[in-house]
Tab-separated table of N, CA and C in Angstrom:
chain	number	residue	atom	x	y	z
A	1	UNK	N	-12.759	-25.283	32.148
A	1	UNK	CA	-12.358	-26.586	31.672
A	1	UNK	C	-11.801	-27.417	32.817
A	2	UNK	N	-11.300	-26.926	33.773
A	2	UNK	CA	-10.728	-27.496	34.944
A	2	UNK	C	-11.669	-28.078	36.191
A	3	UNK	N	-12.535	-27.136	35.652
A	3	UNK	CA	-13.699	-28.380	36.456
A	3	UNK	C	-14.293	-28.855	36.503
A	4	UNK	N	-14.676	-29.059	34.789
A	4	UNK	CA	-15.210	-29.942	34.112
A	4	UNK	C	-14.342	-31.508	34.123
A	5	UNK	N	-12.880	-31.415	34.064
A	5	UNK	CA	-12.124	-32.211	34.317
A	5	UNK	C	-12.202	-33.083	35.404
A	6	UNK	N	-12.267	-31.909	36.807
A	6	UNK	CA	-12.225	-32.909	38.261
A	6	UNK	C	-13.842	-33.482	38.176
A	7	UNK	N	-14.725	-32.846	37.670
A	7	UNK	CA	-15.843	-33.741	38.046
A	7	UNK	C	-15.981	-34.845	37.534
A	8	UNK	N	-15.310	-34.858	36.341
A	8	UNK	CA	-15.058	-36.508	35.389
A	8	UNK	C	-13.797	-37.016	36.328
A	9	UNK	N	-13.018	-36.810	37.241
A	9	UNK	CA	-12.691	-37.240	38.017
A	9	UNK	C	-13.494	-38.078	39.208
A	10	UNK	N	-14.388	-37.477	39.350
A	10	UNK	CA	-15.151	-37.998	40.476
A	10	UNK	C	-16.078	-39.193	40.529
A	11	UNK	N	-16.128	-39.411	39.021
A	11	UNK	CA	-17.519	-39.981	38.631
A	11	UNK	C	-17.210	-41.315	38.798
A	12	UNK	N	-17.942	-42.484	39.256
A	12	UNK	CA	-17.356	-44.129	39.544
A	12	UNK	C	-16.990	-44.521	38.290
A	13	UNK	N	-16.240	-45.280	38.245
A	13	UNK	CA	-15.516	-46.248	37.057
A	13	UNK	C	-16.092	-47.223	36.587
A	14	UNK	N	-16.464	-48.084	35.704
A	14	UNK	CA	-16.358	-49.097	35.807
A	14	UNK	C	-15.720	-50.048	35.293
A	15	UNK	N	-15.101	-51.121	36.108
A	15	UNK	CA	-13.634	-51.729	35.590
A	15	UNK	C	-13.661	-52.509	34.972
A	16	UNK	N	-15.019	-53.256	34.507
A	16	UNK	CA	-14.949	-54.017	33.117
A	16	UNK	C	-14.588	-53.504	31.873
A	17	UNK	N	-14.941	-52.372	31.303
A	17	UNK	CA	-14.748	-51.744	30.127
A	17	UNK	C	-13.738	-50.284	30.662
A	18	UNK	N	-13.136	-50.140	31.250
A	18	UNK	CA	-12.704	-48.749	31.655
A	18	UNK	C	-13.374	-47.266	31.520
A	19	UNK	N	-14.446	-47.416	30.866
A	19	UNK	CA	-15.024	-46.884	30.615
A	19	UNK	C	-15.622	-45.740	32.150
A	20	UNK	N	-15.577	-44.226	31.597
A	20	UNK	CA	-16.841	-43.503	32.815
A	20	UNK	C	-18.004	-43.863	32.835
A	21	UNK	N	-18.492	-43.630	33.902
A	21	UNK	CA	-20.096	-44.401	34.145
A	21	UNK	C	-20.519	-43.150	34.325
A	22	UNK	N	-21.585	-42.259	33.330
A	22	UNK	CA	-21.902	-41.084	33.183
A	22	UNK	C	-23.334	-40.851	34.001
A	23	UNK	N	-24.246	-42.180	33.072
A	23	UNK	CA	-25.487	-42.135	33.436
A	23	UNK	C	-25.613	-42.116	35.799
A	24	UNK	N	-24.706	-42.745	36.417
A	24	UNK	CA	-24.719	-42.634	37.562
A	24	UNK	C	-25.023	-41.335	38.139
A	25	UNK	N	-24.009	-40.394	37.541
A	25	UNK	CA	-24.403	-38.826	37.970
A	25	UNK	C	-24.997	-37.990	37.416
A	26	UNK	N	-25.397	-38.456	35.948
A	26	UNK	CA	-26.269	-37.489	35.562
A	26	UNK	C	-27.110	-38.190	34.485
A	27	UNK	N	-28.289	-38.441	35.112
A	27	UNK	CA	-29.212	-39.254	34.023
A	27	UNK	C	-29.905	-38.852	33.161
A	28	UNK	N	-30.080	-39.604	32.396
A	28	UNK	CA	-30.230	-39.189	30.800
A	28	UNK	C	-31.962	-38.827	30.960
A	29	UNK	N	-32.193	-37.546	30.544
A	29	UNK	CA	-33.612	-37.029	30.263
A	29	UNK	C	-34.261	-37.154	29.496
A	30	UNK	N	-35.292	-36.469	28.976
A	30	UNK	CA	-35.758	-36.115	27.867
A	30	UNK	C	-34.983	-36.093	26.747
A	31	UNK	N	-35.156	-36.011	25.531
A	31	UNK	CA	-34.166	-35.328	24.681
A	31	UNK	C	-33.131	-36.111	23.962
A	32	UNK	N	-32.806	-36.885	24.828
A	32	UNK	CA	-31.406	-37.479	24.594
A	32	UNK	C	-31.311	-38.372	23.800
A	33	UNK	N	-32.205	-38.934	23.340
A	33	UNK	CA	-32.495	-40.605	22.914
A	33	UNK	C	-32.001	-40.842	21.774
A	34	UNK	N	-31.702	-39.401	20.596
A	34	UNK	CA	-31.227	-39.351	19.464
A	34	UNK	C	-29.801	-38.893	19.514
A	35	UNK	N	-29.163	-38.275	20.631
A	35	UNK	CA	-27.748	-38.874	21.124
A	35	UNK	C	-26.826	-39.854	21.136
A	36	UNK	N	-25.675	-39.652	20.281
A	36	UNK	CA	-24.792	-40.905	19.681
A	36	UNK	C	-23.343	-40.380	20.397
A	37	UNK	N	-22.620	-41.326	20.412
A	37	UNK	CA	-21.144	-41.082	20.768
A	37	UNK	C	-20.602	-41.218	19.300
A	38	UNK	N	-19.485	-40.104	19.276
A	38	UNK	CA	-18.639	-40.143	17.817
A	38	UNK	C	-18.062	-41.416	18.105
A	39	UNK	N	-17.252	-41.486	16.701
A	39	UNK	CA	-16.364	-43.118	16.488
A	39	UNK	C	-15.237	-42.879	17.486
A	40	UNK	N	-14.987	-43.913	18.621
A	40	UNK	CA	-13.825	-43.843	19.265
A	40	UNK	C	-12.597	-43.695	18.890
A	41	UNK	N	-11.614	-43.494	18.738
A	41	UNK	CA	-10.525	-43.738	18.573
A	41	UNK	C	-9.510	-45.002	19.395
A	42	UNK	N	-8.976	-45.380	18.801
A	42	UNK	CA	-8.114	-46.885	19.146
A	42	UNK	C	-7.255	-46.714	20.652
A	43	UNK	N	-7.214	-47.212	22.071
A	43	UNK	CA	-6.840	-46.827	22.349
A	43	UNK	C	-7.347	-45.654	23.584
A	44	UNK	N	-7.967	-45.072	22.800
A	44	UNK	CA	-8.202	-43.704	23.916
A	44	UNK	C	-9.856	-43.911	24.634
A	45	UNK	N	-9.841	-43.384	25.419
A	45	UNK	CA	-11.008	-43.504	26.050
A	45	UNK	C	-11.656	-41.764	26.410
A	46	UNK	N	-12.477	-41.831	25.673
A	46	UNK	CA	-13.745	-40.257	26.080
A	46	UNK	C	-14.652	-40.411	26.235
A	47	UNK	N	-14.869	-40.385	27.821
A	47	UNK	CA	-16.310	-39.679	28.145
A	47	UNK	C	-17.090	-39.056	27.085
A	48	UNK	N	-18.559	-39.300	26.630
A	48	UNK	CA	-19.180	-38.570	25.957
A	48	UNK	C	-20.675	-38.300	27.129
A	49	UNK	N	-20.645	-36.843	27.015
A	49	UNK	CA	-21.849	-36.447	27.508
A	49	UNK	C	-23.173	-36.060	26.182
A	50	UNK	N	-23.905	-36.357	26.837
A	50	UNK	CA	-25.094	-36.555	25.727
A	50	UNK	C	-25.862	-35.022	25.697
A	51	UNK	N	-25.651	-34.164	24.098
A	51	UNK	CA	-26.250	-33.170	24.490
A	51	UNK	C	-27.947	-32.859	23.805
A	52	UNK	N	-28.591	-32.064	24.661
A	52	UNK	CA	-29.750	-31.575	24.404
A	52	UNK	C	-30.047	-31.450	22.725
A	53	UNK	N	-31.134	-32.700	22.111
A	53	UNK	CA	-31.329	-32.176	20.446
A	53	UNK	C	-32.821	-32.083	21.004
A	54	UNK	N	-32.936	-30.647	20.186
A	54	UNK	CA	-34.493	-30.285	19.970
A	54	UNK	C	-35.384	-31.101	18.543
A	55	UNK	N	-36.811	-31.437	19.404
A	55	UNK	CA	-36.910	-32.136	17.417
A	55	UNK	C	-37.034	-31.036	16.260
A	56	UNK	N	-36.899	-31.365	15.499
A	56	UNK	CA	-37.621	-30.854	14.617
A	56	UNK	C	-38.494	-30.043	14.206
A	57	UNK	N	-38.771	-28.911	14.009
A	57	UNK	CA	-40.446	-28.519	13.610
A	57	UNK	C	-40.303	-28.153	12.894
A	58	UNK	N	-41.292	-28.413	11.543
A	58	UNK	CA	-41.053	-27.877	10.025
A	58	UNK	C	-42.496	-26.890	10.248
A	59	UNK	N	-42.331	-25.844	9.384
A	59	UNK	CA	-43.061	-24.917	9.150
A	59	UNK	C	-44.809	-25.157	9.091
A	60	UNK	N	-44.668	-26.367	8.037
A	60	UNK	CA	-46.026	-26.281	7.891
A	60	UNK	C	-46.792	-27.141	9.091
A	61	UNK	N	-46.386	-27.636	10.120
A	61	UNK	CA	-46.959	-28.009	11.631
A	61	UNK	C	-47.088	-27.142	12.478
A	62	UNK	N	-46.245	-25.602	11.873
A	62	UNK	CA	-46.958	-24.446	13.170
A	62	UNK	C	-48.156	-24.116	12.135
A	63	UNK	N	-49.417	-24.085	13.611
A	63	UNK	CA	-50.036	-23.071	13.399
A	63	UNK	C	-50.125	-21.700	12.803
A	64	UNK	N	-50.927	-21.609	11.687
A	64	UNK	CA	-50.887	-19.893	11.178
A	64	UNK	C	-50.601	-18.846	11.747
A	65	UNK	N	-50.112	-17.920	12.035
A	65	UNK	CA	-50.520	-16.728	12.984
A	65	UNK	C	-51.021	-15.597	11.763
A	66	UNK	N	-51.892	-14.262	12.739
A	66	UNK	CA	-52.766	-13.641	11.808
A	66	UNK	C	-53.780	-13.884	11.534
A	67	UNK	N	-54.599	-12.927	10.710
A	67	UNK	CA	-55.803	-13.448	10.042
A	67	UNK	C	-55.812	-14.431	8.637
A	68	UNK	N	-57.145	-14.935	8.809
A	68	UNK	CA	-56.583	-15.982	7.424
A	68	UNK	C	-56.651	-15.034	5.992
A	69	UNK	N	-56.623	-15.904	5.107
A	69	UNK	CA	-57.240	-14.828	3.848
A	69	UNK	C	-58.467	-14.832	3.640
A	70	UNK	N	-58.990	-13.670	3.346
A	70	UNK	CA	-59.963	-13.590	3.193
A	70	UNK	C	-61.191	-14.096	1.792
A	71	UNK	N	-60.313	-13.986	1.136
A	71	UNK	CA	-60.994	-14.907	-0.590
A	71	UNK	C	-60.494	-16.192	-0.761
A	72	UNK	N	-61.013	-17.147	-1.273
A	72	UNK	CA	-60.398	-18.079	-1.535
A	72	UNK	C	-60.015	-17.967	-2.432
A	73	UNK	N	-58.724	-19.017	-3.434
A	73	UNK	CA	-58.869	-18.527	-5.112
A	73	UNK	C	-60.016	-19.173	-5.567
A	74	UNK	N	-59.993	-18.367	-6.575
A	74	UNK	CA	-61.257	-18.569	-7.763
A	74	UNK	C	-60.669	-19.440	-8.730
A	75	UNK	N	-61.271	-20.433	-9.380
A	75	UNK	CA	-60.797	-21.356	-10.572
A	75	UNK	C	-61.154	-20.100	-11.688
A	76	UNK	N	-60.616	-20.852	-12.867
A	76	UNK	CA	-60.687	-20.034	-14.439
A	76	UNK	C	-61.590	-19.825	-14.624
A	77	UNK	N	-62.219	-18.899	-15.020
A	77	UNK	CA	-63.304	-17.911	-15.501
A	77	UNK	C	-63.970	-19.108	-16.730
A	78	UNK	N	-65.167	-18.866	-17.117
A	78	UNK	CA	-65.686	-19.671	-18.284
A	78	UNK	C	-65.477	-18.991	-19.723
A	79	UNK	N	-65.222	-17.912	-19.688
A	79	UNK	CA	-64.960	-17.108	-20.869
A	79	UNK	C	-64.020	-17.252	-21.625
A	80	UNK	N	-62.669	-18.243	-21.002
A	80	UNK	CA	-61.793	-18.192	-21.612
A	80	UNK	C	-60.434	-18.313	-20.489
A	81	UNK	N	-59.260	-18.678	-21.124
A	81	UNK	CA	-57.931	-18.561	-20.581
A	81	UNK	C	-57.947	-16.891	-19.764
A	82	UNK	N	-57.755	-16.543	-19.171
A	82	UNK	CA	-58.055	-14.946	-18.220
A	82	UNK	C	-55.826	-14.911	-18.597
A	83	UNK	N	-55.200	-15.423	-18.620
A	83	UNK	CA	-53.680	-15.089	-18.432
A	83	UNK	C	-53.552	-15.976	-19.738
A	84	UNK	N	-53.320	-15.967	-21.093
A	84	UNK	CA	-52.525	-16.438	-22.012
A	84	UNK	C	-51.490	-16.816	-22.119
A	85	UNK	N	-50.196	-15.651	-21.378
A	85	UNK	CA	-49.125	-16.069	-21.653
A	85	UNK	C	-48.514	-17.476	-20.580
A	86	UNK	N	-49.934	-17.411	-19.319
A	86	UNK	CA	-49.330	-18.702	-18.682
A	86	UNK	C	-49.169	-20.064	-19.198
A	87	UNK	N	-50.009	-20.168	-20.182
A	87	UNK	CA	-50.223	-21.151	-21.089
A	87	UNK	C	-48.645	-21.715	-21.726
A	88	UNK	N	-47.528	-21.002	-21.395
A	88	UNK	CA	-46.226	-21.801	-22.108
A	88	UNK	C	-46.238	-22.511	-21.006
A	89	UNK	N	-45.542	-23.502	-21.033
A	89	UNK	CA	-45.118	-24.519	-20.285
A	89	UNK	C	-43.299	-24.149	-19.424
A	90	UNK	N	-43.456	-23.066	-19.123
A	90	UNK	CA	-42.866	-22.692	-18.376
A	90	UNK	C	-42.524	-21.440	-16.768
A	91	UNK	N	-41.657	-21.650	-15.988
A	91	UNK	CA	-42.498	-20.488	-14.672
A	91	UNK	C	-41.917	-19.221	-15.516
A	92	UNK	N	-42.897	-18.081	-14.675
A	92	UNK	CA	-42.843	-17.214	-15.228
A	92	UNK	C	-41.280	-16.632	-15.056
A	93	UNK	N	-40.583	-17.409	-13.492
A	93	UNK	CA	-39.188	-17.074	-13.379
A	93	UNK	C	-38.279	-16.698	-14.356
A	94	UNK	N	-39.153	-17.921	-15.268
A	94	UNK	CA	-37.699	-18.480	-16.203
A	94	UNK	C	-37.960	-17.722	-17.559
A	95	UNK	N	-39.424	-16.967	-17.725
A	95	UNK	CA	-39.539	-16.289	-18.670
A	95	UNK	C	-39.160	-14.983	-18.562
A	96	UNK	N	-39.102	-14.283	-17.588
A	96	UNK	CA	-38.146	-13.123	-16.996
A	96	UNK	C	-36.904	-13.276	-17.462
A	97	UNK	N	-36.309	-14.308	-16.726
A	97	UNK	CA	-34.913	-14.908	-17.372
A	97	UNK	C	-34.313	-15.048	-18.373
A	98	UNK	N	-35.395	-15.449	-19.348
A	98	UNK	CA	-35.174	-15.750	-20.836
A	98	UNK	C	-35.094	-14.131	-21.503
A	99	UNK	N	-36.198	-13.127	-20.887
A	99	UNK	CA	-35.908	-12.215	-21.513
A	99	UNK	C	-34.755	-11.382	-21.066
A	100	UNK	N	-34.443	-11.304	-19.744
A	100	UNK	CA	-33.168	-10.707	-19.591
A	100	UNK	C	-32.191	-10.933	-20.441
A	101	UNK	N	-32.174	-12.268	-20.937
A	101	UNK	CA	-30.813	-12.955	-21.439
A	101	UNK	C	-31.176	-12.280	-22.694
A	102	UNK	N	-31.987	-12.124	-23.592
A	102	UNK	CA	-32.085	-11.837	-24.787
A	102	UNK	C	-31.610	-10.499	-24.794
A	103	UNK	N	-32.464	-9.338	-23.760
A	103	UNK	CA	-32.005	-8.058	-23.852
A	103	UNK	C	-30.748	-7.461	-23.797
A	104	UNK	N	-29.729	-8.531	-22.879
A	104	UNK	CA	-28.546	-8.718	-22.571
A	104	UNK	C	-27.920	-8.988	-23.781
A	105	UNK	N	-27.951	-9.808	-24.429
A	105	UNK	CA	-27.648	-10.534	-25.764
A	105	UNK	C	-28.172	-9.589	-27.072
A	106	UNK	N	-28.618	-8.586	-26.774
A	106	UNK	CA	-29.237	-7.880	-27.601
A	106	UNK	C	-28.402	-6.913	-27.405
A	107	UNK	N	-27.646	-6.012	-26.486
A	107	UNK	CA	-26.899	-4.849	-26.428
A	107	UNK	C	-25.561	-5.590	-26.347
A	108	UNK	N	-25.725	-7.008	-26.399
A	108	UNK	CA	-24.403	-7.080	-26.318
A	108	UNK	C	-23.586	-7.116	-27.823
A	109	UNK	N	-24.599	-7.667	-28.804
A	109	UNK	CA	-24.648	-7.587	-30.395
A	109	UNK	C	-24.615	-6.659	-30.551
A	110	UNK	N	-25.476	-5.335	-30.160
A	110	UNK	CA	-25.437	-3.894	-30.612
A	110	UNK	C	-24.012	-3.360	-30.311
A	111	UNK	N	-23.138	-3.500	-29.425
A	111	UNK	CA	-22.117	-2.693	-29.156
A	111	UNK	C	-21.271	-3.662	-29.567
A	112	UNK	N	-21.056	-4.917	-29.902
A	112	UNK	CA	-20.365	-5.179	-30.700
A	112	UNK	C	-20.204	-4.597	-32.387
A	113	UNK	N	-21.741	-4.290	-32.697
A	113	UNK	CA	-22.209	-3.988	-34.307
A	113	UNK	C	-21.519	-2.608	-34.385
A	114	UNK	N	-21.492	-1.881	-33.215
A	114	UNK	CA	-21.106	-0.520	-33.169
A	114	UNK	C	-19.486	-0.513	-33.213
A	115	UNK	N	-18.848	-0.921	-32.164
A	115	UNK	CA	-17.322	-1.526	-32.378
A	115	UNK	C	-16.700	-1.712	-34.104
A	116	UNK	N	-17.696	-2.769	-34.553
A	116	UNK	CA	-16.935	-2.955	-35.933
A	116	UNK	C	-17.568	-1.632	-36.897
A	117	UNK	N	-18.489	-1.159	-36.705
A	117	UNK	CA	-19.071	0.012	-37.648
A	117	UNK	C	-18.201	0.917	-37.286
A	118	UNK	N	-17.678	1.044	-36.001
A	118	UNK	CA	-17.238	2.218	-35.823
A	118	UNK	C	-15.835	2.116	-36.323
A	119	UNK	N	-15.037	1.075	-37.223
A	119	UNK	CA	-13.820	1.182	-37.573
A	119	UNK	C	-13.962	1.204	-39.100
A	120	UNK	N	-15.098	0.659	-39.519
A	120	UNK	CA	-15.950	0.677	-40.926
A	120	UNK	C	-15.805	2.070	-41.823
A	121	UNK	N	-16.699	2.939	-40.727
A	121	UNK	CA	-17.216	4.217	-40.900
A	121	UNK	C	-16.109	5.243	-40.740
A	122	UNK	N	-14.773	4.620	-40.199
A	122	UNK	CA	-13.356	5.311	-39.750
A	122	UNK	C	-12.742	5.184	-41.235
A	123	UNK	N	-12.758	4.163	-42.175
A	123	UNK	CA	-11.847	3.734	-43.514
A	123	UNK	C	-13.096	4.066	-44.665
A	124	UNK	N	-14.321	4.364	-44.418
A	124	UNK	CA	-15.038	5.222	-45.688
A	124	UNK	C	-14.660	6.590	-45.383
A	125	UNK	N	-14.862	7.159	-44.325
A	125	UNK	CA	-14.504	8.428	-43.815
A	125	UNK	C	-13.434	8.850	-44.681
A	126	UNK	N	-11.896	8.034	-44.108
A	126	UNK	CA	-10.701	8.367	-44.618
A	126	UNK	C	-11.128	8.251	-46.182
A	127	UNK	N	-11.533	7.003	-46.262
A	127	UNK	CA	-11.511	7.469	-48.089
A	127	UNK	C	-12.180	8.465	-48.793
A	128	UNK	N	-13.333	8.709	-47.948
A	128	UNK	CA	-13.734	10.376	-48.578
A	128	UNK	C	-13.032	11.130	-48.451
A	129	UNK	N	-11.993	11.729	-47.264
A	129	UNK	CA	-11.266	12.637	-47.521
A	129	UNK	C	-9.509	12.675	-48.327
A	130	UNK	N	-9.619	11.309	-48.317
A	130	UNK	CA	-8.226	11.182	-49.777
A	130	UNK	C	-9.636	11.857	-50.927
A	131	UNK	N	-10.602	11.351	-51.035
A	131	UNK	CA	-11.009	11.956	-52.478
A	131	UNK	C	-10.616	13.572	-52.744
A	132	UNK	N	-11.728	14.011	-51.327
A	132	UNK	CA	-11.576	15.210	-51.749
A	132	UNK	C	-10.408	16.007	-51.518
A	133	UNK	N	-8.897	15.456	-51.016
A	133	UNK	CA	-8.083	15.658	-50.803
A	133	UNK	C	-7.409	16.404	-52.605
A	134	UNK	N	-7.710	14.805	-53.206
A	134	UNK	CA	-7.469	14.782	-54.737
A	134	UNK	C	-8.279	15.717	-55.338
A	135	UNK	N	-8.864	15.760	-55.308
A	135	UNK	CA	-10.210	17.067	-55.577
A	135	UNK	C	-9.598	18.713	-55.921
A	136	UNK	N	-9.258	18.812	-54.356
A	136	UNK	CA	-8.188	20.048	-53.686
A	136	UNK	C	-6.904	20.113	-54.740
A	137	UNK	N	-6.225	19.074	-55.033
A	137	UNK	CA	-5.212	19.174	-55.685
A	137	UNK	C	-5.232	19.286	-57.436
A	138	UNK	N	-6.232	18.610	-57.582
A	138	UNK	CA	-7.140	18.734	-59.048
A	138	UNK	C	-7.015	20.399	-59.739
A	139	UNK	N	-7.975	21.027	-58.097
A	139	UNK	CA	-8.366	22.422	-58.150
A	139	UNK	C	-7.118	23.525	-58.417
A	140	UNK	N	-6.417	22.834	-57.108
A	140	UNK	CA	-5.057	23.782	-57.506
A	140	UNK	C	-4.583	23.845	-58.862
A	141	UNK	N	-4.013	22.663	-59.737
A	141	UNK	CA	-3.745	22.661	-60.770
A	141	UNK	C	-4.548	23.525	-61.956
A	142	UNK	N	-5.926	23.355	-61.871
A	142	UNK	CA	-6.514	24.103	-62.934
A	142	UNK	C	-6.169	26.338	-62.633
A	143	UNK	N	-6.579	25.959	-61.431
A	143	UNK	CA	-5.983	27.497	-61.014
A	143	UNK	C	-4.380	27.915	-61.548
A	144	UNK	N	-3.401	27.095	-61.152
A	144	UNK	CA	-1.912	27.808	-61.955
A	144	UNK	C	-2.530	27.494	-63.314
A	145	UNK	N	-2.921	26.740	-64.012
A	145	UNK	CA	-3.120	26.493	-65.498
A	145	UNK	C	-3.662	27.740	-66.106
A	146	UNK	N	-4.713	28.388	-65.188
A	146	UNK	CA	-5.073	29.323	-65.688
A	146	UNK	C	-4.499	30.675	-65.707
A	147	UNK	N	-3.521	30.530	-64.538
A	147	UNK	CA	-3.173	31.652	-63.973
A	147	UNK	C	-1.885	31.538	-65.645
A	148	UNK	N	-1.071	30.912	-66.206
A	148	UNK	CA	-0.464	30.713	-67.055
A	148	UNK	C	0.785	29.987	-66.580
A	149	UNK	N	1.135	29.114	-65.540
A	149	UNK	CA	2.092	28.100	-64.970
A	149	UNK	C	1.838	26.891	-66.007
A	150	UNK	N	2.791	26.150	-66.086
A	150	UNK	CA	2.637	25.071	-66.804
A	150	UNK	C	2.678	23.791	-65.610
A	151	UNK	N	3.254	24.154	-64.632
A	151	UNK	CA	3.564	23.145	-63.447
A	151	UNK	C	3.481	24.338	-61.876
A	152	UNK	N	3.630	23.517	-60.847
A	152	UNK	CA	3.571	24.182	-59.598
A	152	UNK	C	5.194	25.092	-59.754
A	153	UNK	N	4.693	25.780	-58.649
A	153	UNK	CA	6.006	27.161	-58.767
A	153	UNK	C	6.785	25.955	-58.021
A	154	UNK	N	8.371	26.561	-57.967
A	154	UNK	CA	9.591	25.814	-57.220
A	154	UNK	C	9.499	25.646	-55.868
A	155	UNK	N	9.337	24.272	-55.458
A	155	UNK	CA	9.697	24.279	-53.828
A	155	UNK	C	7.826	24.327	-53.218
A	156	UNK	N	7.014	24.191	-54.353
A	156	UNK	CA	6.373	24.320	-54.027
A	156	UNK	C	5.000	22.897	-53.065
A	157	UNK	N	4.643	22.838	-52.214
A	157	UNK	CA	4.423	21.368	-52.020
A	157	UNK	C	2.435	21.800	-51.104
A	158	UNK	N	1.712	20.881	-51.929
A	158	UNK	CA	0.459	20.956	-51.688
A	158	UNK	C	0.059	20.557	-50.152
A	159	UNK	N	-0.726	21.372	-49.401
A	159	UNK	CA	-0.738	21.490	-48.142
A	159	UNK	C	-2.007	20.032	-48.212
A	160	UNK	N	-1.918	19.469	-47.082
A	160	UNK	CA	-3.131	18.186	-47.234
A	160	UNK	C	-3.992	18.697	-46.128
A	161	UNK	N	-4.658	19.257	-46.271
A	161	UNK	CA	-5.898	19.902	-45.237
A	161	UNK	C	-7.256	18.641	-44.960
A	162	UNK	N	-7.132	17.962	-46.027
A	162	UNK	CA	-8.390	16.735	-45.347
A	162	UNK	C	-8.055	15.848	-44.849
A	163	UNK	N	-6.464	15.501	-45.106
A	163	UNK	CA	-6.031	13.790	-44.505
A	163	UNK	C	-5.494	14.587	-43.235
A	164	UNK	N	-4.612	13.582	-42.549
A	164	UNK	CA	-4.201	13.103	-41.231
A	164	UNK	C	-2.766	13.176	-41.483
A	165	UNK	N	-1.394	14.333	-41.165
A	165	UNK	CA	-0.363	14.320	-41.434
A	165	UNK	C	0.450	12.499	-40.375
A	166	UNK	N	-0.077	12.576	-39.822
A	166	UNK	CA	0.227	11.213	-38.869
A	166	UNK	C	-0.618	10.483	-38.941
A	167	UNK	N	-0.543	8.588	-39.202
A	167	UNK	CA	-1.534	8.198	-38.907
A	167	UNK	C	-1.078	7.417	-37.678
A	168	UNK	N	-2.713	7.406	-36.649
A	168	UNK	CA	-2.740	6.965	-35.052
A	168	UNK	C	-3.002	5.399	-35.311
């Protein structure tokens, strides 16, 4: 940077505009012509050196490289549409797309359907086993009845083998 400095030191002045006189020591080439100075600032004075812009080249102005192709395309067959489904009026991108989203949207309904079934199928469950809970206790009773009890023996308390002593 320091000697980039003294050589903008060196360069003639010129004292109408205070301005560096650039083009004196290093003249403008090729290239340059689309070279602008940024907006000055008020006040300050910068040298602008003009740098190297390459033009442009867009793709389709190079030359091919390789061999060409070898078939040309073929227009539509006379027999008929040869691809049907191109016939929607849309790219096939977006028909990929569309089906992702559905399949997506499709497991996303399913594991929701499963979520609520699965708390569904949790409160028929339980209520089958209060039935046969009652069932169990039904059974017991006819057994002392027969045995000749009129009621359960003392202290006596029916074990619940189908329900859930806690509920989670």
């Amino acid at each position: 940077m320091f000697l980039f400095e003294q050589s903008l030191l060196a360069l003639p002045v010129n004292k109408e505009n205070q301005n560096v006189n650039i083009t004196a020591e290093f003249p403008v080439t090729e290239g340059f012509e689309n070279c602008r100075p940024p907006p000055a600032q008020v006040g300050v004075v910068v040298p602008v050196l003009p740098l190297p812009v390459r033009p442009l080249q867009h793709p389709a102005a190079e030359p091919q490289r390789g061999p060409a192709p070898a078939v040309a395309h073929a227009g539509p067959r006379a027999g008929g549409d040869p691809h049907p489904q191109e016939t929607l009026h849309q790219p096939l991108g977006e028909l990929a797309h569309r089906q992702i989203r559905r399949r997506k949207m499709n497991r996303h309904k399913y594991k929701k359907l499963l979520k609520r079934r699965k708390f569904i199928r949790r409160r028929v469950k339980e209520g089958r086993k209060r039935k046969r809970q009652i069932k169990f206790e039904k059974d017991l009773e006819r057994i002392w009845k027969k045995a000749g009890l009129k009621s359960a023996p003392a202290g006596w308390q029916t074990p619940k083998i189908y329900l859930r002593s806690s509920k989670r």
